[in-house]
PDB file of C-alpha atoms in Angstrom:
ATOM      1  CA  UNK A 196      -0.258 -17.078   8.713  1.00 91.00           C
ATOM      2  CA  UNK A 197      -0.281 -17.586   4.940  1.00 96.00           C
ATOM      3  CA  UNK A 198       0.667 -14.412   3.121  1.00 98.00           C
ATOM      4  CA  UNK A 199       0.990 -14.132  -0.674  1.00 98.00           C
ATOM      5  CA  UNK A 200       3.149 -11.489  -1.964  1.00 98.00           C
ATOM      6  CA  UNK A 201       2.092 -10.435  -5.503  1.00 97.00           C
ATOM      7  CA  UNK A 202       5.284 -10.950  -7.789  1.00 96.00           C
ATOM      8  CA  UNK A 203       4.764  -9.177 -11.170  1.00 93.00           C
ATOM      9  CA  UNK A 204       8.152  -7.616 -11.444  1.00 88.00           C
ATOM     10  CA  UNK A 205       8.072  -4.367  -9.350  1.00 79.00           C
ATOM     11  CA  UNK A 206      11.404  -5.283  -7.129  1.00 73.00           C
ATOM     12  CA  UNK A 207      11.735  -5.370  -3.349  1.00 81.00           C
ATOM     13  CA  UNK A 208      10.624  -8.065  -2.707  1.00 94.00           C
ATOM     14  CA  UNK A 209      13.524  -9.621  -0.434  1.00 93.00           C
ATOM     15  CA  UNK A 210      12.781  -6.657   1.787  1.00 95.00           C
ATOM     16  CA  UNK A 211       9.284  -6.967   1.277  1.00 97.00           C
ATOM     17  CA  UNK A 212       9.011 -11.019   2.437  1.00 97.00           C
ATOM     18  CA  UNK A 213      11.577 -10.632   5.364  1.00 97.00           C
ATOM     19  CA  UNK A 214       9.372  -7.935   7.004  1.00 97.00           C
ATOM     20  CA  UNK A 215       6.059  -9.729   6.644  1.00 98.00           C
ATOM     21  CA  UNK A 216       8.338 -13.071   8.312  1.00 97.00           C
ATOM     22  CA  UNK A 217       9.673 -10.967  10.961  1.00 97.00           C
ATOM     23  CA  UNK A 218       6.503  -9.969  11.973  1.00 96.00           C
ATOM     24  CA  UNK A 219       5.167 -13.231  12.239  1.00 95.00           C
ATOM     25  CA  UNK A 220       3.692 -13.886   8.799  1.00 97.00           C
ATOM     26  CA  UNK A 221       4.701 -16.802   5.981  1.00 97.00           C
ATOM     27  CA  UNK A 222       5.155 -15.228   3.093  1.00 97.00           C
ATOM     28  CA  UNK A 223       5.143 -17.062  -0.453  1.00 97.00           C
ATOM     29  CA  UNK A 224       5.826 -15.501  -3.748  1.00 97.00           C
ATOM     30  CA  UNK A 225       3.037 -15.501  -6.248  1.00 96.00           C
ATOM     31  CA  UNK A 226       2.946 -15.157 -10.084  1.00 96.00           C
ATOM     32  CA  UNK A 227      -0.364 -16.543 -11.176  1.00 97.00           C
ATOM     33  CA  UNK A 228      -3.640 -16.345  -9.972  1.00 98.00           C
ATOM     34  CA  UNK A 229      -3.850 -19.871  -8.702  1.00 97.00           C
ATOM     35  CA  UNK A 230      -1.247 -19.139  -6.415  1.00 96.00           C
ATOM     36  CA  UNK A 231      -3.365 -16.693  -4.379  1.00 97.00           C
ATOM     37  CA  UNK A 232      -5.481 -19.824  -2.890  1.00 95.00           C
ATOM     38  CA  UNK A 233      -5.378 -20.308   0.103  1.00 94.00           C
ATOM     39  CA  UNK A 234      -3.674 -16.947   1.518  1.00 96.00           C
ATOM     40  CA  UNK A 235      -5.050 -15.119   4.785  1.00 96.00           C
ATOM     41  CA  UNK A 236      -3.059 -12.246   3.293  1.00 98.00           C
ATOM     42  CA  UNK A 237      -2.140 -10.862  -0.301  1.00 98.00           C
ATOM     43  CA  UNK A 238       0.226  -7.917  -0.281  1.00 98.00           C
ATOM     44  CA  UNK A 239       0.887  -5.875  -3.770  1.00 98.00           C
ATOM     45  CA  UNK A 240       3.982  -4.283  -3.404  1.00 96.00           C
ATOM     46  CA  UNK A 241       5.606  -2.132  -5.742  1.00 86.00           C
ATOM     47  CA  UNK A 242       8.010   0.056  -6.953  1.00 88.00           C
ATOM     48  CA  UNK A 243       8.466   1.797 -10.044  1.00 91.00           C
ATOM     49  CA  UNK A 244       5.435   3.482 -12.583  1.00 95.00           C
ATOM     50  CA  UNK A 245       2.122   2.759 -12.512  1.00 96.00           C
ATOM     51  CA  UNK A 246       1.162   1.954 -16.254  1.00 96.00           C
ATOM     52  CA  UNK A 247       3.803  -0.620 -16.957  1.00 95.00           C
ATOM     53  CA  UNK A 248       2.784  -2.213 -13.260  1.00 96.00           C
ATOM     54  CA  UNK A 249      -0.665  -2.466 -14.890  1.00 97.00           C
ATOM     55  CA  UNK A 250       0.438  -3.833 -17.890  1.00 96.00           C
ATOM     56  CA  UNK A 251       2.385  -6.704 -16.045  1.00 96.00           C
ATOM     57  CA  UNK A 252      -0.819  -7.441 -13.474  1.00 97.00           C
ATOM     58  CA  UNK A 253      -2.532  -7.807 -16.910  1.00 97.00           C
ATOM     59  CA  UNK A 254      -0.170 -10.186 -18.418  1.00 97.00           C
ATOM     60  CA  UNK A 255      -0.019 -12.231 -15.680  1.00 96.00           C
ATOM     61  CA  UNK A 256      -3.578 -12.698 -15.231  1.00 97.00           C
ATOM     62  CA  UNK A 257      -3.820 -11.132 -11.928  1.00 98.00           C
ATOM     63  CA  UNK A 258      -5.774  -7.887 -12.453  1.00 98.00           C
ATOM     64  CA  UNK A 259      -9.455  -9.723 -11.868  1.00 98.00           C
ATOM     65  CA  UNK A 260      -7.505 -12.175  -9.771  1.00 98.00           C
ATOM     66  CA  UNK A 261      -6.722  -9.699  -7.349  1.00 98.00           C
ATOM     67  CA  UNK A 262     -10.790  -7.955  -7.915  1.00 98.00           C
ATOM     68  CA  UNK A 263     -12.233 -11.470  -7.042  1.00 98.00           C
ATOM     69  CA  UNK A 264      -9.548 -11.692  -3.765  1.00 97.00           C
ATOM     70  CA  UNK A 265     -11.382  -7.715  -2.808  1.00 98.00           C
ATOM     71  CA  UNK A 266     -14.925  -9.083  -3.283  1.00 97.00           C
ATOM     72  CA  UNK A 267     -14.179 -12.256  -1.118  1.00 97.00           C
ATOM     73  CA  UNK A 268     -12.618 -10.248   1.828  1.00 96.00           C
ATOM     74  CA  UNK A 269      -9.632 -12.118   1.765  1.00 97.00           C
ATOM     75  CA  UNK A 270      -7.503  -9.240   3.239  1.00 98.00           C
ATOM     76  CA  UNK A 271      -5.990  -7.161   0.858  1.00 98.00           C
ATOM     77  CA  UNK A 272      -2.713  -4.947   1.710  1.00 98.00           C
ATOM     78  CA  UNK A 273      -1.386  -2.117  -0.712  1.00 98.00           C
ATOM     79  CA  UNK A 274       2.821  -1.084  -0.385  1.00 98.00           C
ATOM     80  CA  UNK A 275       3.574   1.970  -2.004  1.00 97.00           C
ATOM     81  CA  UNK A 276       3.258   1.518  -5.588  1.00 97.00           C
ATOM     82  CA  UNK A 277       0.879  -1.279  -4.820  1.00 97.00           C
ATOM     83  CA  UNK A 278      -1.605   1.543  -2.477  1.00 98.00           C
ATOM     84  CA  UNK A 279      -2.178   3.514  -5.853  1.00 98.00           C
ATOM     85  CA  UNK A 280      -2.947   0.735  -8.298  1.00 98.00           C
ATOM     86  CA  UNK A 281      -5.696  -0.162  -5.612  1.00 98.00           C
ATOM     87  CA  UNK A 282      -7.876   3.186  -6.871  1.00 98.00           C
ATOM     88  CA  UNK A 283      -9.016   3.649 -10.057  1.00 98.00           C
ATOM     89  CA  UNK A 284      -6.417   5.602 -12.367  1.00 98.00           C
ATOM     90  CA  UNK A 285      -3.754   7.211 -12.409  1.00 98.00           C
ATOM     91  CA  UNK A 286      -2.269  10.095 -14.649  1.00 97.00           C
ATOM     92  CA  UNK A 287       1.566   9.271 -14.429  1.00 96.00           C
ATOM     93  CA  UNK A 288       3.640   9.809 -17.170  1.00 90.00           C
ATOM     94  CA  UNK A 289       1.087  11.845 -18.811  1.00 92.00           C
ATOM     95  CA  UNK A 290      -1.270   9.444 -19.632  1.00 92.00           C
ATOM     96  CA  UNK A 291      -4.244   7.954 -17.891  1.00 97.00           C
ATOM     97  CA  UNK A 292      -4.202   4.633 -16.807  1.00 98.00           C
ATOM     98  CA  UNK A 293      -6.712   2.666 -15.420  1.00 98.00           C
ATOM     99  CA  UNK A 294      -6.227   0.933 -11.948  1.00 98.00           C
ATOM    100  CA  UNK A 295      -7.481  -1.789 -10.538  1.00 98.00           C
ATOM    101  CA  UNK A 296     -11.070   0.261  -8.884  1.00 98.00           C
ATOM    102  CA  UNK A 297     -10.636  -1.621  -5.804  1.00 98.00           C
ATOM    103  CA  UNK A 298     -10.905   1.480  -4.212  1.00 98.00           C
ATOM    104  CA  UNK A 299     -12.385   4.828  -5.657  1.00 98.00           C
ATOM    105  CA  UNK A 300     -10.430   7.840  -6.199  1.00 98.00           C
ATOM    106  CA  UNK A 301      -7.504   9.018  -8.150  1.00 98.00           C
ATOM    107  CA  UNK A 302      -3.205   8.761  -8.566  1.00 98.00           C
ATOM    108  CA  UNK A 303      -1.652  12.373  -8.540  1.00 98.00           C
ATOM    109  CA  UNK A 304       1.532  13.886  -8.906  1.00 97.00           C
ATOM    110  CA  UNK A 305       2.662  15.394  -5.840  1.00 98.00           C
ATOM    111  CA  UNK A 306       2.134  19.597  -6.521  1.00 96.00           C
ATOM    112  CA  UNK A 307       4.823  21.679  -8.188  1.00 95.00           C
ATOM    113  CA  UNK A 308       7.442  23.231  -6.001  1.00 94.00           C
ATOM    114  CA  UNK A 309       7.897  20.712  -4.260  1.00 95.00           C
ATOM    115  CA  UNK A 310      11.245  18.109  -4.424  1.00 96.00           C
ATOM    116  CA  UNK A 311      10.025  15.058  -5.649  1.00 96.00           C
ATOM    117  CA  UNK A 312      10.505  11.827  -5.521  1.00 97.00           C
ATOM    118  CA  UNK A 313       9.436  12.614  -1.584  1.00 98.00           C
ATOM    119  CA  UNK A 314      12.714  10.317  -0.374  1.00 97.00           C
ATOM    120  CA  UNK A 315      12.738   9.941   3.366  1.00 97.00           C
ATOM    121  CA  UNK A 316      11.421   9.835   6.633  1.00 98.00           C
ATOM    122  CA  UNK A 317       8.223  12.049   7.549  1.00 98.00           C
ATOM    123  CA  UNK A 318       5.537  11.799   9.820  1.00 98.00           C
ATOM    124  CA  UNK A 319       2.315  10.294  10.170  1.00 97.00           C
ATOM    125  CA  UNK A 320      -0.682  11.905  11.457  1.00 97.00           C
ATOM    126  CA  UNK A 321      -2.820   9.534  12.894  1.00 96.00           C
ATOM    127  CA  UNK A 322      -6.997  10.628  11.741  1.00 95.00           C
ATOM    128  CA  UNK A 323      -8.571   7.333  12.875  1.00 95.00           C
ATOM    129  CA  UNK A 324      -6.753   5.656  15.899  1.00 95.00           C
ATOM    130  CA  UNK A 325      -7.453   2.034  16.462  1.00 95.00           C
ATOM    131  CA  UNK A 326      -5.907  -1.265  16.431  1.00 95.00           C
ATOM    132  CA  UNK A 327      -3.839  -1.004  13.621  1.00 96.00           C
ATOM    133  CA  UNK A 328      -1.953   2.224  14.317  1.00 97.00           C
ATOM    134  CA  UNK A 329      -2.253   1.197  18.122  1.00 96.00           C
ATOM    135  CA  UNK A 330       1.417   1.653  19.739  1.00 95.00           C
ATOM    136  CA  UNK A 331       2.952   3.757  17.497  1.00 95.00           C
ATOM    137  CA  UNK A 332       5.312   6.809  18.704  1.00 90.00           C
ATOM    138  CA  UNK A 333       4.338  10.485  18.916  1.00 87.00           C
ATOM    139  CA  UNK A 334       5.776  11.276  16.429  1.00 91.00           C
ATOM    140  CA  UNK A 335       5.415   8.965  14.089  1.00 96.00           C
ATOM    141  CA  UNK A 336       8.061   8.613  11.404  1.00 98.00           C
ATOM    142  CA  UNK A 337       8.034   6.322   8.228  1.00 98.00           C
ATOM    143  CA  UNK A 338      10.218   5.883   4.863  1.00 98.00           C
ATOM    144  CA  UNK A 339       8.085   7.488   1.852  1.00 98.00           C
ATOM    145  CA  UNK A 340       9.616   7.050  -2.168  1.00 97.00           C
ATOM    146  CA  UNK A 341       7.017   8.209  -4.318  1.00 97.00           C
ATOM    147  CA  UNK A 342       6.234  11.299  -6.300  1.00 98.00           C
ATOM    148  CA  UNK A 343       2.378  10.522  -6.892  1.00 98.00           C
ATOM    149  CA  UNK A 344      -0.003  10.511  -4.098  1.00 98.00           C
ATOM    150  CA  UNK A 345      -3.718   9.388  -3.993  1.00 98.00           C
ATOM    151  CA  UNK A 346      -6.661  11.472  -3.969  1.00 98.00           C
ATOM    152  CA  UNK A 347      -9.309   9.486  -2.710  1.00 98.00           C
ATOM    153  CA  UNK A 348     -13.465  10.254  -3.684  1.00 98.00           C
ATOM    154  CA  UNK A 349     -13.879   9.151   0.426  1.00 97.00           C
ATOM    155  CA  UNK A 350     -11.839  10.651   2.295  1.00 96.00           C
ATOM    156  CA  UNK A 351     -12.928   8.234   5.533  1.00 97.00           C
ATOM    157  CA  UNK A 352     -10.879   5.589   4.032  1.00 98.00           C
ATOM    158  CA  UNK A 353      -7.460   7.475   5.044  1.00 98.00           C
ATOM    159  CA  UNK A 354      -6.280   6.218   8.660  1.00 98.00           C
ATOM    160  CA  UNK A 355      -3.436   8.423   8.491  1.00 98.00           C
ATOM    161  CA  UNK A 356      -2.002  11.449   6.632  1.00 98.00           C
ATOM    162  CA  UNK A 357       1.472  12.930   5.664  1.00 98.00           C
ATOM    163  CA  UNK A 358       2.270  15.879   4.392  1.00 98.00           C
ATOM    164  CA  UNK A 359       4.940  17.154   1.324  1.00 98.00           C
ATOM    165  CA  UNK A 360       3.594  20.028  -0.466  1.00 96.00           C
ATOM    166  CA  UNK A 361       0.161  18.996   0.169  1.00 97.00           C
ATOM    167  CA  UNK A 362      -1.158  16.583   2.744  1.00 98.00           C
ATOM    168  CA  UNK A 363      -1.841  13.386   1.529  1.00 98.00           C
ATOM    169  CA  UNK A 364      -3.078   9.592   2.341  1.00 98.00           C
ATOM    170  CA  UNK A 365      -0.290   7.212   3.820  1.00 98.00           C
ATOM    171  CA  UNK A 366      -2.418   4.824   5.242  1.00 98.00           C
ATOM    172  CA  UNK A 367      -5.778   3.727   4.230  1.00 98.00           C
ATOM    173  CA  UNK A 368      -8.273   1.051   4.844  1.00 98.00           C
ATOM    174  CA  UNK A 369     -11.983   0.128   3.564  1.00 98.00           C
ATOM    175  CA  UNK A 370     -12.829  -3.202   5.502  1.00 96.00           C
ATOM    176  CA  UNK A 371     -10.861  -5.629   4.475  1.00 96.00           C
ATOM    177  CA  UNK A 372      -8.753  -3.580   1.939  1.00 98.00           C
ATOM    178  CA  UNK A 373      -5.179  -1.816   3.578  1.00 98.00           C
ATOM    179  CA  UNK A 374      -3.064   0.671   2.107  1.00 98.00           C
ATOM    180  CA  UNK A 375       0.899   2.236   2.917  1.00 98.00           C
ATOM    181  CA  UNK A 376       1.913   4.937   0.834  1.00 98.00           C
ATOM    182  CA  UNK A 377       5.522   3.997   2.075  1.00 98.00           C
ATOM    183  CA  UNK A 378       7.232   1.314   2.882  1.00 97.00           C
ATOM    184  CA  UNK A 379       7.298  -0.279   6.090  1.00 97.00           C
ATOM    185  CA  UNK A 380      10.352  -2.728   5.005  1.00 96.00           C
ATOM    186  CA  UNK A 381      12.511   0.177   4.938  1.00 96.00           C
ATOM    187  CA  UNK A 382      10.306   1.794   8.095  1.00 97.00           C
ATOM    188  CA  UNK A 383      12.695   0.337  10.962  1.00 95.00           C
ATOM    189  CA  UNK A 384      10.884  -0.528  14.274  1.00 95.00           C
ATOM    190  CA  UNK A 385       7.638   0.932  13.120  1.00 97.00           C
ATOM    191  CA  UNK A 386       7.048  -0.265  10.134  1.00 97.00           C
ATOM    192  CA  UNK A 387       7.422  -3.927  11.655  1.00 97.00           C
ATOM    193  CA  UNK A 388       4.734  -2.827  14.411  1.00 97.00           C
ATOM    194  CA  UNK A 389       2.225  -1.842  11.814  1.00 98.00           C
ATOM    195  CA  UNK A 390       2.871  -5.086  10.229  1.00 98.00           C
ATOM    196  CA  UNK A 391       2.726  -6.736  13.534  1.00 97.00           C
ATOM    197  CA  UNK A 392      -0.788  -5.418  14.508  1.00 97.00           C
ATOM    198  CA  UNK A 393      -2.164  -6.164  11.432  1.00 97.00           C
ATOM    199  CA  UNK A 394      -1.186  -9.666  11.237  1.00 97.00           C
ATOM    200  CA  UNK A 395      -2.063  -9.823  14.525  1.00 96.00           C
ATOM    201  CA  UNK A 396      -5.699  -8.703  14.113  1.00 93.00           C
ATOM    202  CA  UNK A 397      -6.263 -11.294  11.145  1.00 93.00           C
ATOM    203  CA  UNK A 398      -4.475 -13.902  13.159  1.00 88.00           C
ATOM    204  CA  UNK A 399      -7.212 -13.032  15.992  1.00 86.00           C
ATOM    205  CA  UNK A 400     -10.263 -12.873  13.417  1.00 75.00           C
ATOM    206  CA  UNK A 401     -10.031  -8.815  14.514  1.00 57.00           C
ATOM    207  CA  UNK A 402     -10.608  -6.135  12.080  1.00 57.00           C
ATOM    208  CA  UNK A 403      -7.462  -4.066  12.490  1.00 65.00           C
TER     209      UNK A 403
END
């Protein structure tokens, strides 16, 4: 399966392509928005802040590219970084940035108090089982690095939640539009089976 990994600077993306391979996809770096033809995936990775991430999508071109790919239903998937530009701003580094508005809702910082960035393994809390989560240990433990979490205006978009300082979205998905608040490169065994069931329920035609 044809997956197009979003390359507009935000690192990891070694880690990023020899997940999605591993778990049966064939990943291709992309720059421009021609190079999203064609792909039964696009994943927007990301590390780093959100405005300059922005700024780069922008200079590249890919910020409607990557609306139109939403409106189409080409599946769209969402890695960290990449989850939170999906909604519509963000207020990192004290400013307010507009996202892409693929999804509604807001980019937070995670609530004082609390260490952050949120480095390490924690748990998911499954809200709406199904395909995509199907398999997965009880409990559930994945990588987070992030110190802003999303604040979505529906809360039926979050599959699963985690919880530092406040509880907050780690997965999400509106149809054909996917979201992981950490990163399932870095997740070990579990982070490949979430990227194995959902390449395996677009292989099938399946909504995972």
């Amino acid at each position: 399966m044809e997956v197009a990994v979003v390359d507009y600077g935000a690192g990891n993306l070694r880690s990023v392509t020899r997940a999605l391979a591993a778990a049966g996809g064939a990943p291709r770096l992309v720059r421009a928005p021609e190079g999203l033809a064609g792909a039964r995936l696009v994943v927007v990775p990301g590390v780093g802040a959100f405005a300059p991430a922005m700024r780069r999508l922008h200079a590249a071109g890919l910020v409607d590219a990557l609306r139109a790919v939403a409106r189409s239903g080409t599946p769209l998937l969402g890695l960290c970084l990449g989850m939170q530009l999906l909604f519509d701003e963000s207020d990192e580094g004290g400013q307010v940035t507009e996202g892409l508005g693929i999804l509604r809702g807001v980019v937070r910082r995670l609530p004082p108090g609390v260490k952050v960035p949120h480095m390490g393994w924690n748990t998911l809390e499954i809200d709406r089982p199904g395909p995509l989560v199907a398999g997965l240990p009880d409990p559930a433990y994945v990588y987070f690095v992030h110190s802003y979490v999303v604040r979505p205006a529906d809360r039926a978009v979050v599959v699963a939640w985690s919880t530092h300082g406040e509880r907050f979205p780690a997965i999400v998905r509106a149809g054909s539009i996917f979201g992981f608040q950490f990163h399932p490169e870095k997740s070990s065994r579990l982070g490949a089976r979430l990227l194995g069931n959902l390449l395996a329920g677009l292989r099938a035609r399946v909504a995972p």
